[in-house]
PDB file of C-alpha atoms in Angstrom:
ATOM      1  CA  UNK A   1       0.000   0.000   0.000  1.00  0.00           C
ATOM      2  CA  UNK A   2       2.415   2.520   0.756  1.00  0.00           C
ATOM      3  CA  UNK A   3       4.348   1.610  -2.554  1.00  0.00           C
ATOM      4  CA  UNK A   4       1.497   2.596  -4.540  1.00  0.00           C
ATOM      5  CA  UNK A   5       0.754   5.695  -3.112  1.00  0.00           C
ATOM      6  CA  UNK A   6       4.525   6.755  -3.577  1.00  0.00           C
ATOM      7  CA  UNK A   7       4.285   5.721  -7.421  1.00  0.00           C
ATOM      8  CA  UNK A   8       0.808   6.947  -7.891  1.00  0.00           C
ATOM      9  CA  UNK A   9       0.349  10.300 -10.398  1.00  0.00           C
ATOM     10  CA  UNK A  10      -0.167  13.395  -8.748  1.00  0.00           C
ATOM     11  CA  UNK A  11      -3.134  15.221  -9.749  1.00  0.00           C
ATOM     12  CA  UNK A  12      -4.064  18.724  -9.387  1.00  0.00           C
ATOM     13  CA  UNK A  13      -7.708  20.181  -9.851  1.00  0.00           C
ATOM     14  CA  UNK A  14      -7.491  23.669 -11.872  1.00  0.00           C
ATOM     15  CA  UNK A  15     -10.765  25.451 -10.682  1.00  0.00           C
ATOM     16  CA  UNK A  16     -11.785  28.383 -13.470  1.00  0.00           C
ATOM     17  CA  UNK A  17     -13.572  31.581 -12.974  1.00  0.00           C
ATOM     18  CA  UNK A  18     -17.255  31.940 -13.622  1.00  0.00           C
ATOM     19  CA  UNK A  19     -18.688  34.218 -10.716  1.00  0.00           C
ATOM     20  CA  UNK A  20     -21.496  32.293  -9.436  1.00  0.00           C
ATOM     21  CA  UNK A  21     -20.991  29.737 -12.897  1.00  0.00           C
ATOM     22  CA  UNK A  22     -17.915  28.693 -10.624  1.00  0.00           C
ATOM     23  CA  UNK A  23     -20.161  26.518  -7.823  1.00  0.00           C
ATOM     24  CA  UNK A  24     -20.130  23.786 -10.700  1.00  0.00           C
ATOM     25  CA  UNK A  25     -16.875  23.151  -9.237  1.00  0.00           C
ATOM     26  CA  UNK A  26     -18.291  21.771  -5.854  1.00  0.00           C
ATOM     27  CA  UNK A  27     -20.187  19.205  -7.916  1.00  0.00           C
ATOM     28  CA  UNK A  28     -16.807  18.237  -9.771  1.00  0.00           C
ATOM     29  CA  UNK A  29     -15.063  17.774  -6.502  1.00  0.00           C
ATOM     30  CA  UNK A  30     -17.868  15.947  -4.853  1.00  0.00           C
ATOM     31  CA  UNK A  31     -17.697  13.491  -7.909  1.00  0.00           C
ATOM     32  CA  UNK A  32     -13.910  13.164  -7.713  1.00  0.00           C
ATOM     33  CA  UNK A  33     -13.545  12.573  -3.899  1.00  0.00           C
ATOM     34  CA  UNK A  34     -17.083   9.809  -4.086  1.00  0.00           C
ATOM     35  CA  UNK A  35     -14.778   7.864  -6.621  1.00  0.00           C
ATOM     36  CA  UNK A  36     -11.643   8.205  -4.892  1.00  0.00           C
ATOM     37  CA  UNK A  37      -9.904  10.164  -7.187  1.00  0.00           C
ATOM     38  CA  UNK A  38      -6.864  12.036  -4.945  1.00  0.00           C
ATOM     39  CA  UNK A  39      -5.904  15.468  -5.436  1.00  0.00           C
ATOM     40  CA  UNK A  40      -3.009  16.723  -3.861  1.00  0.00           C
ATOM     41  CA  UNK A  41      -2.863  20.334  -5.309  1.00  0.00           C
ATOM     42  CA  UNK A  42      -5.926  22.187  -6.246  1.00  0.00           C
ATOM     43  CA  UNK A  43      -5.658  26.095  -7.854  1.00  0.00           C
ATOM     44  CA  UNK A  44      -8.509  28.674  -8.147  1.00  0.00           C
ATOM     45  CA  UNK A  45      -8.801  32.160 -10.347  1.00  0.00           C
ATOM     46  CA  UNK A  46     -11.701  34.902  -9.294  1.00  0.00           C
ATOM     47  CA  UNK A  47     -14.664  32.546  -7.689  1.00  0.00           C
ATOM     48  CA  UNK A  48     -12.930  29.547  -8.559  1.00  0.00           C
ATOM     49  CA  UNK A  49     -10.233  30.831  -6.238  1.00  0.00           C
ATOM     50  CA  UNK A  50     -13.322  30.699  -3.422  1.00  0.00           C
ATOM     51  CA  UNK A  51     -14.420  27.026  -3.896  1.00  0.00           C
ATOM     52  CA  UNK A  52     -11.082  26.086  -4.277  1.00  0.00           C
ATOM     53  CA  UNK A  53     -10.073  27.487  -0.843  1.00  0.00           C
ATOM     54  CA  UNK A  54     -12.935  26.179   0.423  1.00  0.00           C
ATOM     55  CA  UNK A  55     -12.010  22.799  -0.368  1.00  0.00           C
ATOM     56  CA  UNK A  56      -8.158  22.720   1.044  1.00  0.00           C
ATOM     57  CA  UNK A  57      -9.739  24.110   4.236  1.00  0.00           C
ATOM     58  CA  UNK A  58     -11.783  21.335   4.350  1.00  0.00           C
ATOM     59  CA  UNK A  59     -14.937  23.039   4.438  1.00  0.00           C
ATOM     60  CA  UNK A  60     -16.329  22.225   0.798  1.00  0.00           C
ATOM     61  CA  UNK A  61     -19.772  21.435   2.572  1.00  0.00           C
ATOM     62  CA  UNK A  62     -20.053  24.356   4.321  1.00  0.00           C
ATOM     63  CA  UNK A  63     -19.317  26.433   1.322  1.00  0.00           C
ATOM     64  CA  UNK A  64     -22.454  24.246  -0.662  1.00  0.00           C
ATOM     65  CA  UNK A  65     -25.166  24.580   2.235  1.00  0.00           C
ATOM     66  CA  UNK A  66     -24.460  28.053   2.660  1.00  0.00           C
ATOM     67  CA  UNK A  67     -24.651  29.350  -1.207  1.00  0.00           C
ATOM     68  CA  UNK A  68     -27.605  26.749  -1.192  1.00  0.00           C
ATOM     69  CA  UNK A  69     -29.772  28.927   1.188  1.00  0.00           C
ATOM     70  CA  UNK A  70     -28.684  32.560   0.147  1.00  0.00           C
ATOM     71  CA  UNK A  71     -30.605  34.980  -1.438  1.00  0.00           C
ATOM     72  CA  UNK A  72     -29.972  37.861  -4.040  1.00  0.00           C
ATOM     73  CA  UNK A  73     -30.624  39.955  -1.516  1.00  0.00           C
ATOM     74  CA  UNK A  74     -28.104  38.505   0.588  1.00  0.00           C
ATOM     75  CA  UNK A  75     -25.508  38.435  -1.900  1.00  0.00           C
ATOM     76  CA  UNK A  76     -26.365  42.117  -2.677  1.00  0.00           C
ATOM     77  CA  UNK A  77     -25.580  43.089   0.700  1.00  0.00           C
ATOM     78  CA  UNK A  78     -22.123  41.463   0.665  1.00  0.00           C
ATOM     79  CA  UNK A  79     -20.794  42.904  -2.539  1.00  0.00           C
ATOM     80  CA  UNK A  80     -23.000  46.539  -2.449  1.00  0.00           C
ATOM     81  CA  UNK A  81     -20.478  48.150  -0.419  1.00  0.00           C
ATOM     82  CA  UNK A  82     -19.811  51.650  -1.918  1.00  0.00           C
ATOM     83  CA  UNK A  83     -16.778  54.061  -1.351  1.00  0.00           C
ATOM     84  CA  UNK A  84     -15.262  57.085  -2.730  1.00  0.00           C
ATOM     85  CA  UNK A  85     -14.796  55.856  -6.196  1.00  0.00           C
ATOM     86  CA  UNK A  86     -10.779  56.485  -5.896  1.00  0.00           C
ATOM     87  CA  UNK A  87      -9.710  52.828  -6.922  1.00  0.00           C
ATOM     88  CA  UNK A  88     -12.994  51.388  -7.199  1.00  0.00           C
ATOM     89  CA  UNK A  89     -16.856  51.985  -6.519  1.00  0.00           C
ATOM     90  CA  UNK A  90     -16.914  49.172  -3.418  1.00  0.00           C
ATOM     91  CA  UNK A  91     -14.683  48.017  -0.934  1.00  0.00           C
ATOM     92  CA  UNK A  92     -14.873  44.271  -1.048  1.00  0.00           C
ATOM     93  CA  UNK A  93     -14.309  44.224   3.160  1.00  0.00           C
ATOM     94  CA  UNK A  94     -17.472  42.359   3.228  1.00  0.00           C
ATOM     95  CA  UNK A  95     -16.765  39.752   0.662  1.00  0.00           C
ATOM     96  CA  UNK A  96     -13.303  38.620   2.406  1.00  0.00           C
ATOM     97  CA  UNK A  97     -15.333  38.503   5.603  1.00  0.00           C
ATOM     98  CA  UNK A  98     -17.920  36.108   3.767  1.00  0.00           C
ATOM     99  CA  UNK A  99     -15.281  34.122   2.885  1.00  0.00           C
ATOM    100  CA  UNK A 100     -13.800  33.646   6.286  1.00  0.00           C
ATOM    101  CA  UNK A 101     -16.487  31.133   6.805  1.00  0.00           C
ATOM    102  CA  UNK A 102     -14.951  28.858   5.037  1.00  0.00           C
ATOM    103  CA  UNK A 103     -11.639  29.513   5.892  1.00  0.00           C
ATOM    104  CA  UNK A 104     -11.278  31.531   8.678  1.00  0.00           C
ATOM    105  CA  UNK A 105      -7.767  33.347   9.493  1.00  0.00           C
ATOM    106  CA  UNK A 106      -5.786  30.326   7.973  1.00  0.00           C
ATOM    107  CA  UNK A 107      -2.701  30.739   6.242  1.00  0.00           C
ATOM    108  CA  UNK A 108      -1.543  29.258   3.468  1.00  0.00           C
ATOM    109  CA  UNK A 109       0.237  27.333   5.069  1.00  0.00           C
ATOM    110  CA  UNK A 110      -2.244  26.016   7.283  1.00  0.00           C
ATOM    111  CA  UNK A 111      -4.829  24.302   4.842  1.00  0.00           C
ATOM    112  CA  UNK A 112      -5.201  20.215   4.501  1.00  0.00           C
ATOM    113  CA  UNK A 113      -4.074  21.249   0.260  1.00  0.00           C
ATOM    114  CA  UNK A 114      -1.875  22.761  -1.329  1.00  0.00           C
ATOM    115  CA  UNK A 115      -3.364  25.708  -2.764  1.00  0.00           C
ATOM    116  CA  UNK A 116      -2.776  28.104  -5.080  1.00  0.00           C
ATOM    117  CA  UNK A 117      -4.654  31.785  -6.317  1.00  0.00           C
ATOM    118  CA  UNK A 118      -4.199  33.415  -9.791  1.00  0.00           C
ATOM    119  CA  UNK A 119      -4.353  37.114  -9.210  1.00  0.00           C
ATOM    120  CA  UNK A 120      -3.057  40.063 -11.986  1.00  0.00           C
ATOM    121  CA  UNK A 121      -0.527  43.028 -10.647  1.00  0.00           C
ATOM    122  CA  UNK A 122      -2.488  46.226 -12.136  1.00  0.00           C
ATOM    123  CA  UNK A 123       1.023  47.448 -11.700  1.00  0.00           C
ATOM    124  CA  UNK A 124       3.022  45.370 -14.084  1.00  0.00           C
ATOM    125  CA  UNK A 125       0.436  43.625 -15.546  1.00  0.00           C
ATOM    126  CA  UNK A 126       1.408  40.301 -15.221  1.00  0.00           C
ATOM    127  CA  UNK A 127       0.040  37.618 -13.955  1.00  0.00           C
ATOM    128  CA  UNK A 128       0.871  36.041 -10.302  1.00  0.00           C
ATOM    129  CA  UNK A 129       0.105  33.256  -8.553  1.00  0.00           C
ATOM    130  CA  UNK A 130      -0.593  33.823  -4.286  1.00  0.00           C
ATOM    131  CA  UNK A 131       0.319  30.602  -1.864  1.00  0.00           C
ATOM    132  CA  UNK A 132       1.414  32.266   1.073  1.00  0.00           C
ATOM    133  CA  UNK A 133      -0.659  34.993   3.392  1.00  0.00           C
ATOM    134  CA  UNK A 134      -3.873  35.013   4.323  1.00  0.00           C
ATOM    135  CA  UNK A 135      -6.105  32.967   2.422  1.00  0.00           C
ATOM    136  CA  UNK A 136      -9.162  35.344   2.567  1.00  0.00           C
ATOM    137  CA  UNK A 137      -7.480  38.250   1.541  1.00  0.00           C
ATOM    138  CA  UNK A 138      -5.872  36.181  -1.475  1.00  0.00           C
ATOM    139  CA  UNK A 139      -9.624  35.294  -2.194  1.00  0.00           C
ATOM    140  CA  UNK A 140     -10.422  38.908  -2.100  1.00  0.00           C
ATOM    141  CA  UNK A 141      -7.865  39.870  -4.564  1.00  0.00           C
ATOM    142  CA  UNK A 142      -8.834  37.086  -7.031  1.00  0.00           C
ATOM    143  CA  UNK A 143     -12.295  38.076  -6.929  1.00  0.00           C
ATOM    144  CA  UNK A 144     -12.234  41.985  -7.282  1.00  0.00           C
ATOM    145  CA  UNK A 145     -12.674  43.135 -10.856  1.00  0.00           C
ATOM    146  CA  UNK A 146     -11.053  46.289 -11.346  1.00  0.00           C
ATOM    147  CA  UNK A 147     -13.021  49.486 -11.086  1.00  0.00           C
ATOM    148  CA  UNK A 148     -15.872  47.733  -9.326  1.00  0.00           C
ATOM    149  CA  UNK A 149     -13.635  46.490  -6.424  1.00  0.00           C
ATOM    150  CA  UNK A 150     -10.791  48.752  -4.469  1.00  0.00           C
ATOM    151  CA  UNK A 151      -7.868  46.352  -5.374  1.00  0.00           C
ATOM    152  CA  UNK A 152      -6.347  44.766  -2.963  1.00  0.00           C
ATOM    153  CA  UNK A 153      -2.455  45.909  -2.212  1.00  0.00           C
ATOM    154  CA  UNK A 154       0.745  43.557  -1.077  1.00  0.00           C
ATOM    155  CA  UNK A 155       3.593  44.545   1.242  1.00  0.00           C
ATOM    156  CA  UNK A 156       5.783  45.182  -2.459  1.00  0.00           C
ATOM    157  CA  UNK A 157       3.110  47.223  -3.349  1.00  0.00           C
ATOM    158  CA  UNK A 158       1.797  45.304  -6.280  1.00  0.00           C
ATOM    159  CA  UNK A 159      -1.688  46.222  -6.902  1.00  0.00           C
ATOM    160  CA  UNK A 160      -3.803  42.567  -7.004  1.00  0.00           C
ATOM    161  CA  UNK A 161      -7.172  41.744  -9.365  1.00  0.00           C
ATOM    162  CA  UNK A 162      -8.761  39.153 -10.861  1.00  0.00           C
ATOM    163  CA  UNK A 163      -6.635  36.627 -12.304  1.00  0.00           C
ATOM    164  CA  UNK A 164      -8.512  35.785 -15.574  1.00  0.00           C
ATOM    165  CA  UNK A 165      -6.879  37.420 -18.102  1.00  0.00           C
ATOM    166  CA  UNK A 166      -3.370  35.298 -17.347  1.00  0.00           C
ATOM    167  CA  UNK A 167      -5.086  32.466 -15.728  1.00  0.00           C
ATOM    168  CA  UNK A 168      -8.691  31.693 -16.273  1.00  0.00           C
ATOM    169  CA  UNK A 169      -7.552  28.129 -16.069  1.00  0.00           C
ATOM    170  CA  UNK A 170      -5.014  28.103 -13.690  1.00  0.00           C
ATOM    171  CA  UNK A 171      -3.265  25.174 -14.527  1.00  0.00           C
ATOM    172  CA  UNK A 172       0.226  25.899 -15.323  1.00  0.00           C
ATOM    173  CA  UNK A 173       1.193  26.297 -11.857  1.00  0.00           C
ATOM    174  CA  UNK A 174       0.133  22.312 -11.042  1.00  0.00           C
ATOM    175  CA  UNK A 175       2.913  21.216 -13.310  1.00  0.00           C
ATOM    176  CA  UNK A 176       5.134  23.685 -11.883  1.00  0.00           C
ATOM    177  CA  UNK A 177       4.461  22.538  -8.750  1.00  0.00           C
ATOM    178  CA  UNK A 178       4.646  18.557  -8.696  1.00  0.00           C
ATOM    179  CA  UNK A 179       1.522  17.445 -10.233  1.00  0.00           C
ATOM    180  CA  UNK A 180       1.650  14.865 -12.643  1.00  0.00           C
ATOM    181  CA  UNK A 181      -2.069  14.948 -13.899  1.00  0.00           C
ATOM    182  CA  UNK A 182      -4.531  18.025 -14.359  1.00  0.00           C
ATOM    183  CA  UNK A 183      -8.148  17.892 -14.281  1.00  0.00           C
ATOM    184  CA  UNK A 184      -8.598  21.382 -15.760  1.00  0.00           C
ATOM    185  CA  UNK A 185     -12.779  22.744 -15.359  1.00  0.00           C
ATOM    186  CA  UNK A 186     -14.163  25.649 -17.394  1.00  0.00           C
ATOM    187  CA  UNK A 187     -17.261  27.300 -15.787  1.00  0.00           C
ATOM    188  CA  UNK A 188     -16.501  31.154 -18.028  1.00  0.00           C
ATOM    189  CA  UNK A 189     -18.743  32.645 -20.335  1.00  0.00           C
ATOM    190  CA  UNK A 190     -17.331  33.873 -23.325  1.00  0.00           C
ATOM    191  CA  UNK A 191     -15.563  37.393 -23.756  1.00  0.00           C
ATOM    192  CA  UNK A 192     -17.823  40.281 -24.327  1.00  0.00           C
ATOM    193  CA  UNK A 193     -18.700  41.536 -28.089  1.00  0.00           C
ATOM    194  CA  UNK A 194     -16.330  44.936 -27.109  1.00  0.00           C
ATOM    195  CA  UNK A 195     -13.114  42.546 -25.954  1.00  0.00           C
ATOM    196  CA  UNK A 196     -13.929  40.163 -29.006  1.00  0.00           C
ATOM    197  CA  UNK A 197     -13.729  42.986 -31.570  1.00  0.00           C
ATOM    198  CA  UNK A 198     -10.750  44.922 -29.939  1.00  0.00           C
ATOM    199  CA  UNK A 199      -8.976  41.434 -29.873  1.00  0.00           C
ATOM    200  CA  UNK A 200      -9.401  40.779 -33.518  1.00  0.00           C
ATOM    201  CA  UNK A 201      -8.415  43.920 -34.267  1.00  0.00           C
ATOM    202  CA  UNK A 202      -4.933  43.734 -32.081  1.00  0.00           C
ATOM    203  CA  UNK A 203      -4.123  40.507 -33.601  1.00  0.00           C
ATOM    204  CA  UNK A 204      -4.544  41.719 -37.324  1.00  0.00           C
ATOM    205  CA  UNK A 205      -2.011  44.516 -36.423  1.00  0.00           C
ATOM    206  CA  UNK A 206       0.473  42.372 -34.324  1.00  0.00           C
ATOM    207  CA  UNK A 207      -0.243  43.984 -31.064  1.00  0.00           C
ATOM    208  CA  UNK A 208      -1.617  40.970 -29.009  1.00  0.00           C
ATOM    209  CA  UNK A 209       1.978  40.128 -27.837  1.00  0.00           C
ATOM    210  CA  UNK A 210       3.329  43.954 -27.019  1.00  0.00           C
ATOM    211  CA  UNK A 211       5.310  44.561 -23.538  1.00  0.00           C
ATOM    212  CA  UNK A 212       3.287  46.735 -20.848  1.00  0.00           C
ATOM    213  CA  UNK A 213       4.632  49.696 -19.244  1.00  0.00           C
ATOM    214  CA  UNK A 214       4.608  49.493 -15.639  1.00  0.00           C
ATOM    215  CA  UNK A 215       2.403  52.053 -13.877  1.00  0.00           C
ATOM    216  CA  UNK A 216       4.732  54.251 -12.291  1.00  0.00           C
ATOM    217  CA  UNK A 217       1.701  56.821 -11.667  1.00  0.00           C
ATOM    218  CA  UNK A 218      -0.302  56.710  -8.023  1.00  0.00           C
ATOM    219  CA  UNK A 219      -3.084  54.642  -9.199  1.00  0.00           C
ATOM    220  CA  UNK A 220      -6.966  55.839  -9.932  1.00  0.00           C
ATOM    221  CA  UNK A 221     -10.513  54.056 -10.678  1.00  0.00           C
ATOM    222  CA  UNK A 222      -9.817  54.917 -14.546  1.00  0.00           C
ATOM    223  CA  UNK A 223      -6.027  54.262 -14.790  1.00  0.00           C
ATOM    224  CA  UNK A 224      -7.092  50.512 -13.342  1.00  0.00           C
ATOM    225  CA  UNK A 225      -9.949  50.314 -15.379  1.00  0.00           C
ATOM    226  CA  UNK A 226      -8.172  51.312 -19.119  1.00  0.00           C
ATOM    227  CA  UNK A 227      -5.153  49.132 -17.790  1.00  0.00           C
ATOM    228  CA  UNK A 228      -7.364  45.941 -17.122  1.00  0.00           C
ATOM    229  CA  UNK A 229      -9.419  46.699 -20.647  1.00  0.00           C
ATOM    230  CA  UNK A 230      -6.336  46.991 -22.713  1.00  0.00           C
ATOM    231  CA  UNK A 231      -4.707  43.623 -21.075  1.00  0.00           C
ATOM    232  CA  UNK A 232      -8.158  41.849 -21.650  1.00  0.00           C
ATOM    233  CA  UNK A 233      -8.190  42.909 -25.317  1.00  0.00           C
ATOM    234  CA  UNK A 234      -4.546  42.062 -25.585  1.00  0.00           C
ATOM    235  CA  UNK A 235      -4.743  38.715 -24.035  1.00  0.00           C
ATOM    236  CA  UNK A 236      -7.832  37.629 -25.963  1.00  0.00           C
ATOM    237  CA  UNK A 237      -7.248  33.981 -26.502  1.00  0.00           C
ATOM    238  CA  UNK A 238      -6.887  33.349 -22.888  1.00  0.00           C
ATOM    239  CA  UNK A 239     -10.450  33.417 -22.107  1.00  0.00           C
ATOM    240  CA  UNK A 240     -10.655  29.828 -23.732  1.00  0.00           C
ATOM    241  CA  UNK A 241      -9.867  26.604 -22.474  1.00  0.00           C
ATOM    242  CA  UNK A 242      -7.504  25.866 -25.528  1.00  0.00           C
ATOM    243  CA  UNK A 243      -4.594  27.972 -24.411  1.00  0.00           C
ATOM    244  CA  UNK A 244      -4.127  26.214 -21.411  1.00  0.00           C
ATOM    245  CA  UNK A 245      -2.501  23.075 -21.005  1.00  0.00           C
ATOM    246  CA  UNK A 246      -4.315  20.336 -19.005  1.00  0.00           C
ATOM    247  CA  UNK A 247      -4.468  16.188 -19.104  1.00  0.00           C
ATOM    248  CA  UNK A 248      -8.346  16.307 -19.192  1.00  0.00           C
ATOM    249  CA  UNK A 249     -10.919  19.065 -19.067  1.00  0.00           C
ATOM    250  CA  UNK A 250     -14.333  19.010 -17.591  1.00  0.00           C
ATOM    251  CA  UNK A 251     -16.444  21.801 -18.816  1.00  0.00           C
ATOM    252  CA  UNK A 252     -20.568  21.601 -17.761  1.00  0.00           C
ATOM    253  CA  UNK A 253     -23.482  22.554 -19.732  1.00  0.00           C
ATOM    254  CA  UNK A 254     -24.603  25.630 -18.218  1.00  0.00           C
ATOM    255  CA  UNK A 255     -24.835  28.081 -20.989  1.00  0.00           C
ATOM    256  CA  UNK A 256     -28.108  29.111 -20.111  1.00  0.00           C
ATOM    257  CA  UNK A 257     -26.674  30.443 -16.168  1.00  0.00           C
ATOM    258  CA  UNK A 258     -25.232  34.478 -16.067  1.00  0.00           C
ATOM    259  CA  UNK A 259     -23.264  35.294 -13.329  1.00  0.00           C
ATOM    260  CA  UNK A 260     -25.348  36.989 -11.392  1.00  0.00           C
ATOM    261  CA  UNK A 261     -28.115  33.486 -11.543  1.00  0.00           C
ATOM    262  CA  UNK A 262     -28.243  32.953  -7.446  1.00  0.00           C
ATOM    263  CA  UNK A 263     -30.555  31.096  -7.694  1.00  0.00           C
ATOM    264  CA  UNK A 264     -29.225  28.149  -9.824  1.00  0.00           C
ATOM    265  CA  UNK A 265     -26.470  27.121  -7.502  1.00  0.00           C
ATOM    266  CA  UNK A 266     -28.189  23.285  -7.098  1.00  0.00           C
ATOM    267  CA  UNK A 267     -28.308  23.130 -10.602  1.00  0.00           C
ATOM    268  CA  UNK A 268     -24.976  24.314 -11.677  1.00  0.00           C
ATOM    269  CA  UNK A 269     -23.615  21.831  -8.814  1.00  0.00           C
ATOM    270  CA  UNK A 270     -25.832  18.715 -10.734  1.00  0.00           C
ATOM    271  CA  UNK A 271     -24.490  20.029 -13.643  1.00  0.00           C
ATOM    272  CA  UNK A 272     -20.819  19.885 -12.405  1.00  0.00           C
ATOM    273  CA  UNK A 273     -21.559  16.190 -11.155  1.00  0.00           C
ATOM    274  CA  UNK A 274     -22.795  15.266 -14.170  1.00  0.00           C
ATOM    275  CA  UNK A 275     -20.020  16.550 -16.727  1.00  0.00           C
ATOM    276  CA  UNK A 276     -17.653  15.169 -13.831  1.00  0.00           C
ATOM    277  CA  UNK A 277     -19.299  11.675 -14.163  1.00  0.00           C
ATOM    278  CA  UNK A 278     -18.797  11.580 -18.309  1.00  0.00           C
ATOM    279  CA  UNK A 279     -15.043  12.100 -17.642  1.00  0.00           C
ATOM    280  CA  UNK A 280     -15.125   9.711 -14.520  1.00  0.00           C
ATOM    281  CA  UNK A 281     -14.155   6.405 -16.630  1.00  0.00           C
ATOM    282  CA  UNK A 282     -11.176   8.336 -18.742  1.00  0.00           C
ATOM    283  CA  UNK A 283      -9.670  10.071 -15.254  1.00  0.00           C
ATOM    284  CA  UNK A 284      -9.452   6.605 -13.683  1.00  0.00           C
ATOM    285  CA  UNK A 285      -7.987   4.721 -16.705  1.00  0.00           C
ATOM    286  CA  UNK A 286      -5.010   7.868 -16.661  1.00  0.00           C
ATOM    287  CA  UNK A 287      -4.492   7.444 -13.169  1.00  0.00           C
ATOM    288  CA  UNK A 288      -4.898   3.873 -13.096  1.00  0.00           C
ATOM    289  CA  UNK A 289      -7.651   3.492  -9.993  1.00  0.00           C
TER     290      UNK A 289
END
């Protein structure tokens, strides 16, 4: 027994954006722990980054009953928290405090899996990956979407987002990290008709792959919001599974859900059960269980 778990693939769980799309995952990671599938590393980006630090606390359940029962209203409450609109329109306090139900004032350090948070530096614009710190305020980060939420700062004073435009899928840093095998999910909408266009018209002239200036300037609302809107245009293609590399990918049917859909959390969980299930047989033949 304890030969095969030292020759045994390592597999990591890559857990996508998707706002509220990104509870799918819970049903994907129900699936996978029923059939004794192991993961040993497990990454998030935006919401993703939620349920996936929900799960390496060990509080996956938790997380499921309590979206489960909450309201719009609710959920209003949490985000709807306005300030002077200096670096953003709300503060996101209340959303890290949400999330310290699930996690409380762990570090990093102290979850049951290794976990790791896509974030973007507004800054440099380029992408970064958090695994050490406070896992709610690594959550917050991941989760604030620039000019809506105040970003969140680090002691180097990088200026933290949402990951997605580097990382929608964070999967890259499993294989960096020791995994062996990536189950890669997709729970993202596609980009908006004003990213599409500006995309296609970067890549005609050659511009999708240009260098960013660093922000040397004290940062506003609009500085952060042209800076995020030119790096989404610019980084067009990763907003689809198919720039990212993975070993399988489980993507659910759930077109029909928009982010802001509440009140379809049990069935974007079925949903992530079920497209979990089709892959089931495949996942167990690569790992050999």
């Amino acid at each position: 027994m304890e030969n095969i778990e030292k020759t045994r693939k390592k597999v990591g769980v890559a857990v996508s954006g998707g706002w509220i799309r990104a509870m799918a995952a819970i049903g994907v990671i129900e699936v996978l722990e029923e059939n004794n599938v192991p993961i040993d590393f497990i990454s998030g980006c935006s919401a993703g980054g939620g349920v996936a630090a929900a799960y390496a606390a060990g509080n996956l359940e938790k997380l499921r009953s309590r979206f489960r029962k909450g309201t719009w209203k609710e959920y209003w409450q949490i985000i709807f928290e306005p300030t002077l609109p200096k670096e953003g329109i709300l503060k996101g306090r209340r959303t890290r405090e949400f999330f310290k139900e699930f996690v409380g004032e762990k570090d990093f350090s102290d979850l049951n899996k290794k976990l790791f948070i896509a974030v973007t530096d507004l800054k440099t614009l380029c992408p970064v990956i958090i695994e050490k710190g406070k896992v709610t305020e690594a959550i917050q980060a991941s989760v604030s979407v620039p000019g809506m939420f105040v970003p969140i700062k680090d002691d180097e004073n990088r200026i933290f987002a949402d990951g997605g435009n580097f990382s929608l899928i964070p999967s890259e840093v499993l294989y960096k990290n020791g995994a062996d095998y990536v189950i890669a999910t997709d729970f993202t909408q596609s980009p908006n008709f004003f990213n599409k266009t500006l995309g296609k018209i970067k890549k005609k002239f050659g511009l999708c792959n240009k260098d960013f200036k660093i922000c040397e300037k004290k940062p506003n609302i609009f500085r952060l919001i042209w800076r995020a809107a030119s790096l989404s245009s610019t980084k067009i293609d990763n907003f689809y599974s198919h720039s990212y590399h993975y070993d399988i990918l489980i993507k659910p049917d759930i077109a029909n859900v928009r982010r802001w859909h509440i009140n379809k959390v049990d069935y974007l969980i079925q949903q992530g059960r079920q497209a979990a299930l089709r892959k089931l047989n495949q996942i167990k033949n690569d790992l050999e269980i």
